[in-house]
Short mmCIF file of C-alpha atoms and ligand atoms in Angstrom, two decimals:
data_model
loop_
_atom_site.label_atom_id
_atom_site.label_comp_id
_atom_site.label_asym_id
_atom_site.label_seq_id
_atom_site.Cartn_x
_atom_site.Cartn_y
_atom_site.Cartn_z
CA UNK A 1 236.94 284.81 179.63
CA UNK A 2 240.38 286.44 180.11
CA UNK A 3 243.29 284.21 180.98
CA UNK A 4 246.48 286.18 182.16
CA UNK A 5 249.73 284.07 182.64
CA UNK A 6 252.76 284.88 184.83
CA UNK A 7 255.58 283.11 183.05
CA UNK A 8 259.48 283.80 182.58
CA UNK A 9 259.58 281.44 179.77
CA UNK A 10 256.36 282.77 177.45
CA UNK A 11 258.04 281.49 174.41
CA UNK A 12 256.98 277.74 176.33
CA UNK A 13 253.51 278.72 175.44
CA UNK A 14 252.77 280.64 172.26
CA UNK A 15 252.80 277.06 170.24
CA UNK A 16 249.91 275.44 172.18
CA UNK A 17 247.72 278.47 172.03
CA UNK A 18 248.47 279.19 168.48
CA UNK A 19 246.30 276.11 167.13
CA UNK A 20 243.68 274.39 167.38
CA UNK A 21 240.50 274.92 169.57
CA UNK A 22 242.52 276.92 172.02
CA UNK A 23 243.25 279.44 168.78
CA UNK A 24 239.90 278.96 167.25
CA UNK A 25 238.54 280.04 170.62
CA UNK A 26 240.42 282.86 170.75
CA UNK A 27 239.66 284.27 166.81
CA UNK A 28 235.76 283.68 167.90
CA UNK A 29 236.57 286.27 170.65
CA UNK A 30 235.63 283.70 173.18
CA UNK A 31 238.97 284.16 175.74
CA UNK A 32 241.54 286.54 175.54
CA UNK A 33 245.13 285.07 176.85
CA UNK A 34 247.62 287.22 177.50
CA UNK A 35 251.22 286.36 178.39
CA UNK A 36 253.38 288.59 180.93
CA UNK A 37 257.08 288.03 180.94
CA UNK A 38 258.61 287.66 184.54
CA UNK A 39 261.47 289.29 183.95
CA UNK A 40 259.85 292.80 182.70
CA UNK A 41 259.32 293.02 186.46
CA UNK A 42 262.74 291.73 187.25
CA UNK A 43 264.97 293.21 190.48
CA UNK A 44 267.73 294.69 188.52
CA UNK A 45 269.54 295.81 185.19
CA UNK A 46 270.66 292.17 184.77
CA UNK A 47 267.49 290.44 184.92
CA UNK A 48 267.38 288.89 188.16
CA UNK A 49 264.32 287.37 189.48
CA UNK A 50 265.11 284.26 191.80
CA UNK A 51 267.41 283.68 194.74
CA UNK A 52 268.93 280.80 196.91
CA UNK A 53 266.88 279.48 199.23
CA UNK A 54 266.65 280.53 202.84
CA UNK A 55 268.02 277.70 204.72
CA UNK A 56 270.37 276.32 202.30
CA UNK A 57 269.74 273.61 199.86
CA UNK A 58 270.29 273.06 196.05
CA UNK A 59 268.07 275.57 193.89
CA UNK A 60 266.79 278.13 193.19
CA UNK A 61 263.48 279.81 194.23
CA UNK A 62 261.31 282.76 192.45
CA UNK A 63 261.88 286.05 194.25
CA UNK A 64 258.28 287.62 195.55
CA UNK A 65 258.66 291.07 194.25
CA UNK A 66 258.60 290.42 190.69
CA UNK A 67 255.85 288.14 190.66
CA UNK A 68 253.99 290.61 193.00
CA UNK A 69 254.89 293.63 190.61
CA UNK A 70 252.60 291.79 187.75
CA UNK A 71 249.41 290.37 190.21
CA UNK A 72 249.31 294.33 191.45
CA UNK A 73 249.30 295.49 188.68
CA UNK A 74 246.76 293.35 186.35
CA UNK A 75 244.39 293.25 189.74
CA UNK A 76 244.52 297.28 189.36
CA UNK A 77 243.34 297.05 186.28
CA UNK A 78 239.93 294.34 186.85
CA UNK A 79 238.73 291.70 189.58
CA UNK A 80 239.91 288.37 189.11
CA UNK A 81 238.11 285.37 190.87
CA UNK A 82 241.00 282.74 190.94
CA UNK A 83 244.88 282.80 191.14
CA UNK A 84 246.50 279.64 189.91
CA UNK A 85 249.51 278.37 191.32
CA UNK A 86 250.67 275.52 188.76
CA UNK A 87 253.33 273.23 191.38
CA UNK A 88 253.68 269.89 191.52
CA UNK A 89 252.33 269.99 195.16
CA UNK A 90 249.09 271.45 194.17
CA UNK A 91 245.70 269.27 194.01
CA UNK A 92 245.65 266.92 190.88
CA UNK A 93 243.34 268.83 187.60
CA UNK A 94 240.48 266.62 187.58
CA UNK A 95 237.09 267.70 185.01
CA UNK A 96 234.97 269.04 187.88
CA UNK A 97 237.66 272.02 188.98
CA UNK A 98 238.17 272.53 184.75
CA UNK A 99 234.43 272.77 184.29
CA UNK A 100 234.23 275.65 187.72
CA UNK A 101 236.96 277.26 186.26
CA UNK A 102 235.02 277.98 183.15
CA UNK A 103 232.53 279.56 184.60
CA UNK A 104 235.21 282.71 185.44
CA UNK A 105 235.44 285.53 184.09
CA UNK A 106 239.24 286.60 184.77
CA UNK A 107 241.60 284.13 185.81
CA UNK A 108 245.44 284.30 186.70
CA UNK A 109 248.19 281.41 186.09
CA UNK A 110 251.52 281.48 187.68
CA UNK A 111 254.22 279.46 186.10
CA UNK A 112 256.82 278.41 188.71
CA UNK A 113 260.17 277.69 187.79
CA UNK A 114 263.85 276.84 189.72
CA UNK A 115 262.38 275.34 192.99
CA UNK A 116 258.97 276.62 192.96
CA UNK A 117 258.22 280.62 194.22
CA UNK A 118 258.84 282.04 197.78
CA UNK A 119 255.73 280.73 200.00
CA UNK A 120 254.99 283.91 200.77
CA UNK A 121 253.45 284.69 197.17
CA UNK A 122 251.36 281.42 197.97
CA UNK A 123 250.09 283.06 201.35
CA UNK A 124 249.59 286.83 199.92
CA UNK A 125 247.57 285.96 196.52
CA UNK A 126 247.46 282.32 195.60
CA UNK A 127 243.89 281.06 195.29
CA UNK A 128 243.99 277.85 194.12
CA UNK A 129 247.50 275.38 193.72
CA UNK A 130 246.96 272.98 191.20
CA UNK A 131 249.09 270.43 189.92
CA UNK A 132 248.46 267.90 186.31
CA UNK A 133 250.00 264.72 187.49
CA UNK A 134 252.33 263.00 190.05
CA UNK A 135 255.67 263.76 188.25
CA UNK A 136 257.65 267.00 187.97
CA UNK A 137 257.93 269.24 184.76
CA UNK A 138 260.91 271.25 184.35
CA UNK A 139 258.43 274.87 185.02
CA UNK A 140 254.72 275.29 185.20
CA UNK A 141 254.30 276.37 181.77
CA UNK A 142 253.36 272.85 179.83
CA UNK A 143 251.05 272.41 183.40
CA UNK A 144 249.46 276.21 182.52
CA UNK A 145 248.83 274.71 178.62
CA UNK A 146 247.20 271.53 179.74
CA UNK A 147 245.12 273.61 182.58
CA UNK A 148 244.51 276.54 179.28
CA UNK A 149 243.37 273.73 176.43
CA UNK A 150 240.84 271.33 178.97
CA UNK A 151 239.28 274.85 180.42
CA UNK A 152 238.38 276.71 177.20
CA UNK A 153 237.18 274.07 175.40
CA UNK A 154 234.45 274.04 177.63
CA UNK A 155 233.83 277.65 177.31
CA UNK A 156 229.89 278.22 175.57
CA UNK A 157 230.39 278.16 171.76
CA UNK A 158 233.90 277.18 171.51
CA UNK A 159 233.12 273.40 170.56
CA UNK A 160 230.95 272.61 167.92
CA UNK A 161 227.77 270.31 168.76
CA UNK A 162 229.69 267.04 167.16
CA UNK A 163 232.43 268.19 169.07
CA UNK A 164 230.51 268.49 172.13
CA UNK A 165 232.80 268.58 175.74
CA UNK A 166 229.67 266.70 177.32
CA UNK A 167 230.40 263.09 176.21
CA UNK A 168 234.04 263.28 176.71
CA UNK A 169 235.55 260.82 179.56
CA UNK A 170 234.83 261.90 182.60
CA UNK A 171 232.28 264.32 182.32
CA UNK A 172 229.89 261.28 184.10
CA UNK A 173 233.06 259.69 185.62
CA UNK A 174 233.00 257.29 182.98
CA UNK A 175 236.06 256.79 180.61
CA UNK A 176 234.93 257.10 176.76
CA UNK A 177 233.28 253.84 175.03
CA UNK A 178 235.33 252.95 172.08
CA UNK A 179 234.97 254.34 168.98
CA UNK A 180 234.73 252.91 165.10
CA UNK A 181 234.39 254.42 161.73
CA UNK A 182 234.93 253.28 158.24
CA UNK A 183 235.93 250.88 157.05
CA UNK A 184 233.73 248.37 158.58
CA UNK A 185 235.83 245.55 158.20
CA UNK A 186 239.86 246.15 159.02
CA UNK A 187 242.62 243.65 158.62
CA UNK A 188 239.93 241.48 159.77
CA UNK A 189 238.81 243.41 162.65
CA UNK A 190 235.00 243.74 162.12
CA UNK A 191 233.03 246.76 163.61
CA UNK A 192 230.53 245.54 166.62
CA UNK A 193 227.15 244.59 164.75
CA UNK A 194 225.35 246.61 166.99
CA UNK A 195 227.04 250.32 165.80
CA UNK A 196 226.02 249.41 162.43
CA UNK A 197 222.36 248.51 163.60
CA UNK A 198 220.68 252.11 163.47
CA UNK A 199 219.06 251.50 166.49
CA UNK A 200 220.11 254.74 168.53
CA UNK A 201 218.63 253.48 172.15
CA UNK A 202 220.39 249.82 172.04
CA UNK A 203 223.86 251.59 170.56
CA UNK A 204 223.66 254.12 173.42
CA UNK A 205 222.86 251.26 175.82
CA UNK A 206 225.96 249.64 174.11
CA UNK A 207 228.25 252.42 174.84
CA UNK A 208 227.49 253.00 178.85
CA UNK A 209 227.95 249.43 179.34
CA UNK A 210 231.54 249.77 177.68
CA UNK A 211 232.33 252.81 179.16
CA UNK A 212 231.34 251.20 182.80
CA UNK A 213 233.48 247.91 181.94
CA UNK A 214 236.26 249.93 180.59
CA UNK A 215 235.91 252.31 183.34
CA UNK A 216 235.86 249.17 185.76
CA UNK A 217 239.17 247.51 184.60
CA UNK A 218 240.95 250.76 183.97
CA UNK A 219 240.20 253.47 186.60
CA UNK A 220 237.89 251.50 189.52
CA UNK A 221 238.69 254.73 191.89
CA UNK A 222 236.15 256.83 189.38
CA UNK A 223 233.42 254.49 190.45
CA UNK A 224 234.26 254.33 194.11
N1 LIG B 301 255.33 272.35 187.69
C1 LIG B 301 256.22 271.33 187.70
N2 LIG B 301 255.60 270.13 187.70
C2 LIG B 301 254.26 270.39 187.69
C3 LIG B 301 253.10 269.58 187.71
N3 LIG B 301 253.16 268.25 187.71
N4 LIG B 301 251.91 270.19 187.71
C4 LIG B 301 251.82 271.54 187.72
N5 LIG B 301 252.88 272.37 187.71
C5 LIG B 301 254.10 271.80 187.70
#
C-alpha cells in the first residue's frame, strides 16, 4: 500500500510513523508513506497558501491551487482509489471504513488547516471526508496519524498472529473482554478462576459474555 499525505505541517507527523507497527510496517516493505509539504506548491516567493474567506468571517481557508498542484501531480504519476479529506465535518472513522481502506492500493490524505480548504477542492477530487471524533484538532494531521496507525495495522503481515487485528474491539462490534496476566493474585485482586482453568471453550465462552456486558453498559449503540 502507498499512503501519500498533503500536509503544510509534515514535521506533525514524522514521530508517529517513526515507531512502532506503523514503522515496522514500513521496514517490512508493507506501505510506503510519503509526506508532501504544502507549501512546495505555494502561490508565491513568500510562501503563501491560504486566504480570507469569501464572505467575511474570522479565518483563514486553504487556497485550491496549491493543494491541486500536488493531487495533479501524484495522480500523473499512478491511480489512486480514495482521496481523504481529514475535517471535523467528515463521517466519524469507525473499523469497517479502516478495514475497506486496507484493501487499497494508493491512497491520498489531505491535512486541512486555518478554517478547513476552499470547497471547491472537496467538489473537484475529494473522495471520502472523514473525521476521528466530535471535537476539533488544531489541523488534520494528528486525524491523518490516527486514520495511518488503525489502517496499516491491518495490512496482511504487518501484525504478528498474537498480535492479531481480528480480536481487537470492534472487529465483531464488541468492545474487548478484559484482560489478566501474572501475577495471579494483586494487592488482593485475584485473577477470575476460570482464565486459569485451561479449558479454552469455557474461557472463550467467558470472554464474549464480558465483552457483550461490557459492550452493553458502555457502548449499547454497537448492539443496536
Ligand atoms: N481536523 C480538525 N479536527 C478534526 C477531526 N476531529 N477529525 C479529522 N480532521 C480534523
Amino acid at each position: 500500500m502507498r499512503i501519500d499525505i498533503i500536509t503544510c505541517q509534515p514535521e506533525l507527523l514524522a514521530s508517529p510513523f517513526a515507531h512502532s507497527i506503523v514503522r515496522r510496517a514500513q521496514d517490512k516493505g508493507l506501505v510506503e508513506i510519503h509526506l508532501h509539504q504544502l507549501r512546495d506548491k505555494a502561490l508565491n516567493k513568500h510562501g503563501q497558501i491560504d486566504d480570507a474567506v469569501f464572505g467575511g468571517g474570522a479565518g483563514m481557508v486553504l487556497r485550491p491551487e496549491p493543494i491541486a498542484a500536488w493531487i495533479d501531480e501524484l495522480r500523473a504519476a499512478r491511480p489512486y482509489e480514495a482521496i481523504v479529506y481529514l475535517t471535523p465535518d467528515g463521517g466519524t472513522l469507525r473499523q469497517p471504513l479502516c478495514n475497506r481502506l486496507s484493501l487499497l492500493s494508493n491512497l491520498i490524505l489531505l491535512c486541512g488547516h486555518y478554517k478547513g480548504v476552499d470547497q471547491r477542492i472537496r467538489d473537484e477530487y475529494v473522495t471520502h471526508e472523514i473525521s476521528v471524533g466530535d471535537y476539533v484538532l488544531s489541523g488534520g494531521e494528528l486525524a491523518a496519524a490516527v486514520l495511518v496507525d488503525a489502517v496499516v495495522r491491518l495490512l496482511p503481515g504487518v501484525l504478528g498472529n498474537e498480535e492479531s487485528a481480528l480480536a481487537d474491539s470492534f472487529q465483531d462490534d464488541l468492545l474487548a473482554p478484559p484482560l489478566y496476566t501474572r501475577p495471579a493474585e494483586w494487592r488482593g485482586r485475584i485473577v477470575p478462576e476460570i482464565l486459569l482453568s485451561g479449558n479454552t471453550p469455557k474461557i472463550e465462552e467467558w470472554r464474549h459474555e464480558q465483552a457483550l456486558a461490557r459492550t452493553q453498559e458502555r457502548r449499547p449503540d454497537l448492539l443496536a
